[in-house]
GROMACS .gro file of N, CA and C in nm:
model
  192
    1MET      N    1  -1.218   5.143   3.353
    1MET     CA    2  -1.178   5.083   3.227
    1MET      C    3  -1.096   5.187   3.149
    2ASN      N    4  -0.978   5.147   3.103
    2ASN     CA    5  -0.894   5.240   3.028
    2ASN      C    6  -0.938   5.246   2.881
    3GLU      N    7  -0.877   5.334   2.805
    3GLU     CA    8  -0.917   5.354   2.665
    3GLU      C    9  -0.898   5.227   2.582
    4PHE      N   10  -0.789   5.154   2.605
    4PHE     CA   11  -0.764   5.032   2.529
    4PHE      C   12  -0.874   4.929   2.553
    5GLU      N   13  -0.915   4.911   2.676
    5GLU     CA   14  -1.023   4.816   2.708
    5GLU      C   15  -1.155   4.862   2.646
    6LYS      N   16  -1.181   4.993   2.646
    6LYS     CA   17  -1.302   5.045   2.583
    6LYS      C   18  -1.303   5.014   2.433
    7ILE      N   19  -1.187   5.030   2.369
    7ILE     CA   20  -1.179   5.004   2.224
    7ILE      C   21  -1.199   4.856   2.196
    8LYS      N   22  -1.140   4.769   2.276
    8LYS     CA   23  -1.160   4.626   2.256
    8LYS      C   24  -1.309   4.591   2.270
    9LYS      N   25  -1.376   4.651   2.367
    9LYS     CA   26  -1.520   4.627   2.386
    9LYS      C   27  -1.599   4.679   2.265
   10MET      N   28  -1.560   4.795   2.214
   10MET     CA   29  -1.628   4.849   2.096
   10MET      C   30  -1.611   4.756   1.977
   11TYR      N   31  -1.492   4.699   1.959
   11TYR     CA   32  -1.468   4.603   1.850
   11TYR      C   33  -1.557   4.481   1.868
   12ASP      N   34  -1.574   4.434   1.991
   12ASP     CA   35  -1.663   4.321   2.018
   12ASP      C   36  -1.807   4.354   1.983
   13GLU      N   37  -1.843   4.481   1.993
   13GLU     CA   38  -1.980   4.526   1.962
   13GLU      C   39  -1.998   4.560   1.815
   14GLY      N   40  -1.894   4.543   1.733
   14GLY     CA   41  -1.907   4.565   1.589
   14GLY      C   42  -1.849   4.694   1.536
   15TYR      N   43  -1.794   4.778   1.622
   15TYR     CA   44  -1.732   4.903   1.576
   15TYR      C   45  -1.598   4.872   1.513
   16ARG      N   46  -1.558   4.955   1.416
   16ARG     CA   47  -1.427   4.946   1.354
   16ARG      C   48  -1.369   5.086   1.342
   17CYS      N   49  -1.237   5.095   1.355
   17CYS     CA   50  -1.170   5.223   1.341
   17CYS      C   51  -1.171   5.262   1.194
   18ILE      N   52  -1.220   5.381   1.165
   18ILE     CA   53  -1.219   5.428   1.026
   18ILE      C   54  -1.107   5.528   1.003
   19MET      N   55  -1.050   5.583   1.113
   19MET     CA   56  -0.940   5.678   1.099
   19MET      C   57  -0.885   5.711   1.237
   20TYR      N   58  -0.755   5.735   1.244
   20TYR     CA   59  -0.699   5.795   1.364
   20TYR      C   60  -0.600   5.901   1.323
   21ASP      N   61  -0.590   6.003   1.407
   21ASP     CA   62  -0.503   6.118   1.382
   21ASP      C   63  -0.419   6.137   1.507
   22ASP      N   64  -0.289   6.113   1.494
   22ASP     CA   65  -0.200   6.119   1.610
   22ASP      C   66  -0.098   6.230   1.590
   23SER      N   67  -0.116   6.338   1.665
   23SER     CA   68  -0.017   6.445   1.660
   23SER      C   69   0.104   6.403   1.742
   24LYS      N   70   0.220   6.453   1.708
   24LYS     CA   71   0.345   6.408   1.767
   24LYS      C   72   0.347   6.419   1.919
   25ASP      N   73   0.310   6.532   1.973
   25ASP     CA   74   0.319   6.553   2.117
   25ASP      C   75   0.183   6.576   2.184
   26GLY      N   76   0.077   6.539   2.116
   26GLY     CA   77  -0.055   6.565   2.172
   26GLY      C   78  -0.140   6.440   2.179
   27ASP      N   79  -0.268   6.462   2.192
   27ASP     CA   80  -0.363   6.352   2.198
   27ASP      C   81  -0.383   6.289   2.061
   28MET      N   82  -0.426   6.165   2.061
   28MET     CA   83  -0.463   6.095   1.938
   28MET      C   84  -0.615   6.091   1.932
   29SER      N   85  -0.670   6.132   1.820
   29SER     CA   86  -0.814   6.123   1.797
   29SER      C   87  -0.840   5.996   1.717
   30ILE      N   88  -0.940   5.919   1.761
   30ILE     CA   89  -0.974   5.794   1.694
   30ILE      C   90  -1.123   5.798   1.662
   31TYR      N   91  -1.157   5.759   1.540
   31TYR     CA   92  -1.295   5.762   1.493
   31TYR      C   93  -1.340   5.621   1.458
   32PHE      N   94  -1.457   5.584   1.507
   32PHE     CA   95  -1.511   5.449   1.490
   32PHE      C   96  -1.647   5.454   1.424
   33LYS      N   97  -1.679   5.345   1.353
   33LYS     CA   98  -1.812   5.331   1.294
   33LYS      C   99  -1.856   5.187   1.308
   34ASN      N  100  -1.982   5.169   1.340
   34ASN     CA  101  -2.044   5.038   1.339
   34ASN      C  102  -2.124   5.031   1.209
   35PHE      N  103  -2.079   4.948   1.117
   35PHE     CA  104  -2.138   4.945   0.984
   35PHE      C  105  -2.272   4.872   0.982
   36GLU      N  106  -2.305   4.799   1.087
   36GLU     CA  107  -2.437   4.734   1.094
   36GLU      C  108  -2.543   4.832   1.141
   37SER      N  109  -2.512   4.908   1.247
   37SER     CA  110  -2.611   5.000   1.303
   37SER      C  111  -2.595   5.143   1.253
   38GLU      N  112  -2.486   5.169   1.179
   38GLU     CA  113  -2.453   5.303   1.128
   38GLU      C  114  -2.420   5.402   1.239
   39ALA      N  115  -2.395   5.354   1.361
   39ALA     CA  116  -2.356   5.441   1.472
   39ALA      C  117  -2.208   5.477   1.458
   40SER      N  118  -2.172   5.593   1.511
   40SER     CA  119  -2.031   5.633   1.508
   40SER      C  120  -1.992   5.689   1.644
   41GLU      N  121  -1.863   5.679   1.674
   41GLU     CA  122  -1.808   5.726   1.800
   41GLU      C  123  -1.672   5.789   1.774
   42ALA      N  124  -1.629   5.874   1.863
   42ALA     CA  125  -1.495   5.933   1.857
   42ALA      C  126  -1.436   5.929   1.997
   43MET      N  127  -1.302   5.921   2.003
   43MET     CA  128  -1.234   5.913   2.131
   43MET      C  129  -1.100   5.985   2.120
   44ARG      N  130  -1.058   6.044   2.230
   44ARG     CA  131  -0.925   6.107   2.237
   44ARG      C  132  -0.843   6.029   2.338
   45VAL      N  133  -0.719   6.002   2.301
   45VAL     CA  134  -0.630   5.923   2.386
   45VAL      C  135  -0.500   5.999   2.404
   46SER      N  136  -0.448   5.998   2.526
   46SER     CA  137  -0.317   6.057   2.551
   46SER      C  138  -0.228   5.951   2.613
   47GLY      N  139  -0.101   5.977   2.619
   47GLY     CA  140  -0.006   5.882   2.676
   47GLY      C  141   0.055   5.796   2.566
   48PHE      N  142   0.184   5.804   2.554
   48PHE     CA  143   0.255   5.736   2.445
   48PHE      C  144   0.228   5.586   2.443
   49GLU      N  145   0.242   5.518   2.557
   49GLU     CA  146   0.224   5.373   2.559
   49GLU      C  147   0.082   5.332   2.523
   50GLU      N  148  -0.015   5.405   2.574
   50GLU     CA  149  -0.155   5.374   2.544
   50GLU      C  150  -0.182   5.393   2.395
   51LYS      N  151  -0.128   5.501   2.337
   51LYS     CA  152  -0.147   5.526   2.193
   51LYS      C  153  -0.083   5.416   2.110
   52MET      N  154   0.036   5.372   2.147
   52MET     CA  155   0.104   5.267   2.071
   52MET      C  156   0.030   5.135   2.080
   53LYS      N  157  -0.022   5.103   2.198
   53LYS     CA  158  -0.098   4.979   2.217
   53LYS      C  159  -0.225   4.982   2.131
   54ILE      N  160  -0.292   5.095   2.128
   54ILE     CA  161  -0.415   5.109   2.050
   54ILE      C  162  -0.385   5.102   1.900
   55LYS      N  163  -0.282   5.172   1.857
   55LYS     CA  164  -0.245   5.167   1.714
   55LYS      C  165  -0.215   5.025   1.670
   56SER      N  166  -0.141   4.952   1.752
   56SER     CA  167  -0.107   4.814   1.719
   56SER      C  168  -0.233   4.728   1.710
   57PHE      N  169  -0.324   4.743   1.806
   57PHE     CA  170  -0.449   4.668   1.805
   57PHE      C  171  -0.531   4.699   1.681
   58VAL      N  172  -0.548   4.827   1.650
   58VAL     CA  173  -0.628   4.869   1.534
   58VAL      C  174  -0.565   4.817   1.405
   59ASN      N  175  -0.435   4.832   1.392
   59ASN     CA  176  -0.368   4.786   1.269
   59ASN      C  177  -0.373   4.635   1.254
   60ASN      N  178  -0.355   4.561   1.362
   60ASN     CA  179  -0.363   4.415   1.355
   60ASN      C  180  -0.505   4.366   1.330
   61SER      N  181  -0.603   4.437   1.386
   61SER     CA  182  -0.744   4.398   1.367
   61SER      C  183  -0.790   4.425   1.225
   62SER      N  184  -0.734   4.524   1.161
   62SER     CA  185  -0.778   4.556   1.024
   62SER      C  186  -0.718   4.459   0.922
   63MET      N  187  -0.618   4.382   0.962
   63MET     CA  188  -0.554   4.287   0.871
   63MET      C  189  -0.630   4.156   0.862
   64LYS      N  190  -0.726   4.134   0.951
   64LYS     CA  191  -0.799   4.006   0.955
   64LYS      C  192  -0.908   4.001   0.852
   0.00000   0.00000   0.00000
């Protein structure tokens, strides 16, 4: 399972992105929190296309 699929699964489980930090030429750090269980997770993602796909998903999901 790639990082994007893991994030989609986390969203299904109630996690939401609370912040991401994307350096220009490095990895992107993403921080998640489940506000029902108070659990938190962090993930590092590399690869331009994967980072763009994840950013788009997170930004579109936060607009709902």
